[in-house]
C-alpha positions as CSV (number, residue, x, y, z in Angstrom):
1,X,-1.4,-20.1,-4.6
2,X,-2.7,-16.6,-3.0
3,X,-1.8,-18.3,0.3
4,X,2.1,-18.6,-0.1
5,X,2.2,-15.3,-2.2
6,X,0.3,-13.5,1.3
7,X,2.5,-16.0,3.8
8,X,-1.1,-17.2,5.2
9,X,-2.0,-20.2,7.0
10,X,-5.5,-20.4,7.2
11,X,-8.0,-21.6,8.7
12,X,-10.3,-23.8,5.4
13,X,-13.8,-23.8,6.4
14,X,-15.9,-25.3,3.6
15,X,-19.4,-25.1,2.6
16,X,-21.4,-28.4,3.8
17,X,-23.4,-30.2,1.6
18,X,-21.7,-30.5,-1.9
19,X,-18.9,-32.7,-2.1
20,X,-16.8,-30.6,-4.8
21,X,-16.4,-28.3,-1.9
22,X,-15.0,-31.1,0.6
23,X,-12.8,-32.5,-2.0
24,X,-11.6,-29.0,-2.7
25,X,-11.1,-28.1,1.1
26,X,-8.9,-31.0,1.2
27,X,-7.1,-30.4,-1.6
28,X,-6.0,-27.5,-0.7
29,X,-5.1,-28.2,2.7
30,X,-3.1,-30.9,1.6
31,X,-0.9,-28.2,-0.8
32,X,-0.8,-26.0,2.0
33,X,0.7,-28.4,4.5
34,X,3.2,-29.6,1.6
35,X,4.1,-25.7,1.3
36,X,4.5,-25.2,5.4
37,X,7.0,-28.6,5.7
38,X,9.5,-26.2,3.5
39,X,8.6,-22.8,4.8
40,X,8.3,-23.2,8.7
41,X,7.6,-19.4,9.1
42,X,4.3,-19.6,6.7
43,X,0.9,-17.7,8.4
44,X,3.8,-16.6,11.4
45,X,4.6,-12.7,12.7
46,X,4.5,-10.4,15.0
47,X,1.3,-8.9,13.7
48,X,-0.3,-11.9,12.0
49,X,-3.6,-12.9,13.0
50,X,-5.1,-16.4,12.3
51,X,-7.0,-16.0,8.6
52,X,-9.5,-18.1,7.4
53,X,-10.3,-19.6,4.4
54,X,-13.5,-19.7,2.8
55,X,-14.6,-22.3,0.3
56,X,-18.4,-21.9,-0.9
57,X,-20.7,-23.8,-3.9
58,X,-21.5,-21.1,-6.2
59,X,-25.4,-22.4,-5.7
60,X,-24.9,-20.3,-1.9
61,X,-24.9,-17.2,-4.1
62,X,-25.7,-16.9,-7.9
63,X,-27.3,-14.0,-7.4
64,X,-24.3,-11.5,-7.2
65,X,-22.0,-13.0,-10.7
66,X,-25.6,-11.9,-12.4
67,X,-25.2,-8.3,-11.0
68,X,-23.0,-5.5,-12.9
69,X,-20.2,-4.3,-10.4
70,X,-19.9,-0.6,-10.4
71,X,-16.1,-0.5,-9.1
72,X,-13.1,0.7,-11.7
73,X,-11.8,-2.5,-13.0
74,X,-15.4,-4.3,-13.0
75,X,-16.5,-1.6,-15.0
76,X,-13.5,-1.4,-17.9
77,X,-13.6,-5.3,-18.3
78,X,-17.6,-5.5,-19.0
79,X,-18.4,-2.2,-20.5
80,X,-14.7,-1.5,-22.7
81,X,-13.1,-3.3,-25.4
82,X,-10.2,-4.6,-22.9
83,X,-8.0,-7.1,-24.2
84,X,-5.3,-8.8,-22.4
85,X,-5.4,-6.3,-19.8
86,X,-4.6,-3.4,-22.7
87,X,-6.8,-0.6,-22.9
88,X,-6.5,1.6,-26.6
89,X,-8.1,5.0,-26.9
90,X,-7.5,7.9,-28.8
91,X,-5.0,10.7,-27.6
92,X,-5.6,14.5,-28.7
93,X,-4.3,17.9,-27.6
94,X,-0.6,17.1,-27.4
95,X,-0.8,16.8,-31.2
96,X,-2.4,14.9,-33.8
97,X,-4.7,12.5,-32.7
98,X,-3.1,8.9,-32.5
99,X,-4.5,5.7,-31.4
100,X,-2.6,4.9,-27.7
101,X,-2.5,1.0,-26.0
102,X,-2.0,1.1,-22.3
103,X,-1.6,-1.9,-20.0
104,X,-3.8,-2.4,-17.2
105,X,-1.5,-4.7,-14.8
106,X,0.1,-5.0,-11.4
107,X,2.9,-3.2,-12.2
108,X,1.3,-0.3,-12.7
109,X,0.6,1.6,-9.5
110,X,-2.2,4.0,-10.2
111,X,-3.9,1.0,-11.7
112,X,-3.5,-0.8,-8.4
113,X,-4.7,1.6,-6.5
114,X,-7.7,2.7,-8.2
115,X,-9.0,-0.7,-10.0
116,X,-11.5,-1.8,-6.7
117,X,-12.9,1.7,-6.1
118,X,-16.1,2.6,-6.7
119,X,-16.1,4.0,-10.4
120,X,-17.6,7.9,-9.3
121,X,-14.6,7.7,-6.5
122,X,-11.9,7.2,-9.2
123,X,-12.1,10.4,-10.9
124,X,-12.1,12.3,-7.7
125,X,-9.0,10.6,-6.9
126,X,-7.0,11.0,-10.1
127,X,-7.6,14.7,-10.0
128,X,-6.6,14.4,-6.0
129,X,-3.4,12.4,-7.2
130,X,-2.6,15.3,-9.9
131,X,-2.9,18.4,-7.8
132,X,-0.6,16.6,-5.2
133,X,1.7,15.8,-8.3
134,X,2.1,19.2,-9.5
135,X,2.6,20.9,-6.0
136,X,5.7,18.5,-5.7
137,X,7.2,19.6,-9.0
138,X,6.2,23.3,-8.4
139,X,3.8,23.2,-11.6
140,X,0.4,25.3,-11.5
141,X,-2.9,23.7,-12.7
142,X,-6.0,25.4,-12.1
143,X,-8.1,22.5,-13.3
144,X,-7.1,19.2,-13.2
145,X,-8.7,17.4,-16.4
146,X,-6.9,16.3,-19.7
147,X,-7.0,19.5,-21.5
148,X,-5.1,21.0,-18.4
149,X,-2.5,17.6,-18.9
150,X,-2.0,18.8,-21.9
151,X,-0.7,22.0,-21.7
152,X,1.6,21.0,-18.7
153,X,3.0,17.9,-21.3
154,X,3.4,20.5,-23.1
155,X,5.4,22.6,-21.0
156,X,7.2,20.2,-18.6
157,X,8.7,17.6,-21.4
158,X,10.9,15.9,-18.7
159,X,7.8,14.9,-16.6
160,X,5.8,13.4,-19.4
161,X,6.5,9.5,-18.8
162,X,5.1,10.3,-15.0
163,X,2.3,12.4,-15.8
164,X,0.9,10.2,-18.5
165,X,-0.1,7.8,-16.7
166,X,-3.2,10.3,-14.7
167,X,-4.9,11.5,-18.4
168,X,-5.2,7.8,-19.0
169,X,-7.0,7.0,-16.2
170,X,-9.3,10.1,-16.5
171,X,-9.6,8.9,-19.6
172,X,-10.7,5.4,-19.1
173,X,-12.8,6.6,-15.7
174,X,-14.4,9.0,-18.3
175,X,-14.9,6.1,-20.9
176,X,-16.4,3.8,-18.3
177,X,-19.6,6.3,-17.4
178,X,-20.2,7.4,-20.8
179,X,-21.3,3.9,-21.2
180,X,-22.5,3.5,-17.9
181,X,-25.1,6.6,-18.7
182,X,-26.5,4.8,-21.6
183,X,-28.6,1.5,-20.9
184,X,-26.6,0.3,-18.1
185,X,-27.9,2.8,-15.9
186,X,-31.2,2.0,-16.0
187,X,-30.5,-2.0,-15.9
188,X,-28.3,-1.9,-13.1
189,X,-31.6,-0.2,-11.2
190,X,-33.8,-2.9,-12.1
191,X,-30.7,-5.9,-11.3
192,X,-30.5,-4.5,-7.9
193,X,-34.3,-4.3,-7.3
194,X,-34.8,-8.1,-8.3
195,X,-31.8,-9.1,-6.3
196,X,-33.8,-7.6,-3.1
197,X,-37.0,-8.5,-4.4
198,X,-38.0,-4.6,-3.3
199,X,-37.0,-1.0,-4.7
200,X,-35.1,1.6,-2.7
201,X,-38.7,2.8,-1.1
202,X,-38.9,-1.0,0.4
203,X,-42.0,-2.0,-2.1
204,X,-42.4,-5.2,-3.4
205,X,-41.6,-5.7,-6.5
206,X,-44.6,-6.1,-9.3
207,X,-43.7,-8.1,-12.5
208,X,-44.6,-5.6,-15.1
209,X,-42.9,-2.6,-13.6
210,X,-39.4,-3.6,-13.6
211,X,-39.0,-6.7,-15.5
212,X,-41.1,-6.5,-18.8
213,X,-39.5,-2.6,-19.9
214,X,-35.7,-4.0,-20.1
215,X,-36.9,-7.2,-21.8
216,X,-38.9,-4.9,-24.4
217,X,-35.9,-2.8,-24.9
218,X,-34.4,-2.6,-28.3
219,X,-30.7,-1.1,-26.7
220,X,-30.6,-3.7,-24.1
221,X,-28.5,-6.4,-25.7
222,X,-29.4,-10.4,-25.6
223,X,-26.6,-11.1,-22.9
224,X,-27.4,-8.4,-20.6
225,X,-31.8,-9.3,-20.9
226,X,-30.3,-13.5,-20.2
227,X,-28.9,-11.8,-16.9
228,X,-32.4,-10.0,-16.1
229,X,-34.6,-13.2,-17.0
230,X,-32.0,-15.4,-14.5
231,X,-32.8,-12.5,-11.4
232,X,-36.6,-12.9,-11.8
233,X,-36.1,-16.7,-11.8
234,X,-34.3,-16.5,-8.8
235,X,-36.5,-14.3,-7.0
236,X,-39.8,-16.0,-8.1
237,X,-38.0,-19.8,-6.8
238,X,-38.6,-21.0,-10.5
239,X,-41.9,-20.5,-13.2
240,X,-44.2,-22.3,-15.5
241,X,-42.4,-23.6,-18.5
242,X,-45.4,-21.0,-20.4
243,X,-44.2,-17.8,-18.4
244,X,-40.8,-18.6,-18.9
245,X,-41.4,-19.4,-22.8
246,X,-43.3,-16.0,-23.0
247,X,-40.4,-13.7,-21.7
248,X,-37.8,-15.7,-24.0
249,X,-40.1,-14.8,-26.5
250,X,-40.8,-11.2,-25.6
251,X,-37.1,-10.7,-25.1
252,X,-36.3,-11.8,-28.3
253,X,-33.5,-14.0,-27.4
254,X,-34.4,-17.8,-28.3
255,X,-30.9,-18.2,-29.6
256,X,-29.7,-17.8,-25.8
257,X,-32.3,-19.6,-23.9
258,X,-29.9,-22.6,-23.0
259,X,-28.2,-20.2,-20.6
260,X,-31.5,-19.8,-18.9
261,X,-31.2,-23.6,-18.5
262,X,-28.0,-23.7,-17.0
263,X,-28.8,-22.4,-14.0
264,X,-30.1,-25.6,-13.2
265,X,-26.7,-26.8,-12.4
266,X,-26.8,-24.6,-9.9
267,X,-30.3,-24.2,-8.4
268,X,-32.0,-27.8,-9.4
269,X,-35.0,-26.4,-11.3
270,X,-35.9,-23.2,-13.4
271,X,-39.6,-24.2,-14.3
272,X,-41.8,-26.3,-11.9
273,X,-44.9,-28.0,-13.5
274,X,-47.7,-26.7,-11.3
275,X,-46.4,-22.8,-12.4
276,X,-45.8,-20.1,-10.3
277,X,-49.9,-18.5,-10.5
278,X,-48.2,-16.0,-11.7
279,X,-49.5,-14.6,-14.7
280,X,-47.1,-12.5,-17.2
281,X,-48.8,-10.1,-19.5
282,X,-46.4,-7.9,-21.6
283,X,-47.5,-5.1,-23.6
284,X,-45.5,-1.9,-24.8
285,X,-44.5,0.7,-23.0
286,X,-44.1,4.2,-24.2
């Protein structure tokens, strides 16, 4: 439990209104108290302050698990082919090229302290990291990118096992946005414009501007148009059953359509039966 790992005592509030969250609440009050009769000092210190505990229904928010996160680890995990925290890519410039598996964990530290930072931050701070790196060993880089690495590996063979760790990052940071700059761009605008039901200039957002271009698009894949189709449920409170049936069908992605219905669990209803009066007309865009 995060709690004994952090030596909290919280506070539990709980969402009202579902019972799993009561029942949950209790739950975990009851583990913590069992935890606190063995370890007297638990949520005490000289510069602890009373923490809370938070304990929400995913129905007060299933807007935000439908939005891409742009921060480092977010990023790897959705956009990467990362598994069991091991990243593989392909190393060149220190000699032939050769496929290299690196593990994305807690004990590594640059890991750590990059993996929640925005992903255009993480860059800037490898290359930060570097330069402070090589002034300590009395190396001289006048660029700090993986060609540069190279050379100093190179060079400086008894500093390779603590310098490898910064052209991997740069590596993966660089992997990250090269997929980023591809569709994921572009969708991540429209996700965030249906999630505020306005664009960046404040106006309201018009069905066949933002939604009906992603579900057209070829490059978009099934999962990602799923995401898009829940949004503009979310922000419409529900459609007709024949709007809804249109984008499926537009969107090309029938096979996934019981997704659409799952959000149900969480919201009560996807389609109403007197419709939106909304009227969806999709044509091609160029």
């Amino acid at each position: 439990m995060q709690c004994a790992t952090l030596q909290e005592y919280p506070a539990i509030c709980y969402h009202k209104g579902p019972e799993d969250t009561a029942r949950l609440a209790h739950a975990v009050l009851a583990k913590l108290n069992a935890f606190k009769a063995d370890t007297p000092n638990l949520g005490k210190g000289p510069e602890k302050t009373h923490s809370q505990l938070l304990i929400v229904d995913q129905a007060a928010d299933p807007v935000s698990p439908l939005l891409h996160e742009l921060t480092y680890q977010a990023m790897a995990y959705d956009l990467l082919d990362v598994e069991q925290e091991t990243y593989r890519y392909e190393t060149t410039g220190l000699s032939e090229a050769r496929e290299k598996a690196v593990l994305l964990d807690e004990d590594e530290d640059l890991w750590v302290e990059l993996q929640h930072m925005y992903i255009t931050d993480v860059s800037k701070r490898v290359t930060e990291l570097l330069k402070m790196f090589c002034e300590s060993k009395n190396l001289t880089t006048d660029k700090a990118n993986i060609k540069d690495l190279s050379d100093i590996l190179k060079k400086m063979l008894q500093y390779q096992m603590e310098l490898s760790k910064y052209p991997t990052h740069l590596h993966l940071a660089d992997d990250c946005m090269k997929h980023f700059k591809g569709y994921v761009e572009k969708l991540c605008s429209v996700e965030q414009d249906l999630a505020m039901g306005s664009d960046a200039e404040g106006e309201k957002i018009k069905d066949d501007i933002k939604l009906i271009p992603v579900l057209l698009d070829a490059t978009v894949p099934p999962y990602d148009k799923i995401l898009v189709l829940l949004l503009y449920i979310l922000l419409r409170n529900s459609m007709s059953e024949e709007n809804l049936a249109k984008l499926i069908q537009h969107a090309n992605v029938q096979a996934y359509s019981s997704l659409i219905w799952n959000l149900e669990q969480l919201v009560g209803t996807v389609t109403n039966p007197g419709g939106s009066g909304i009227s969806i007309r999709l044509e091609q865009r160029e």
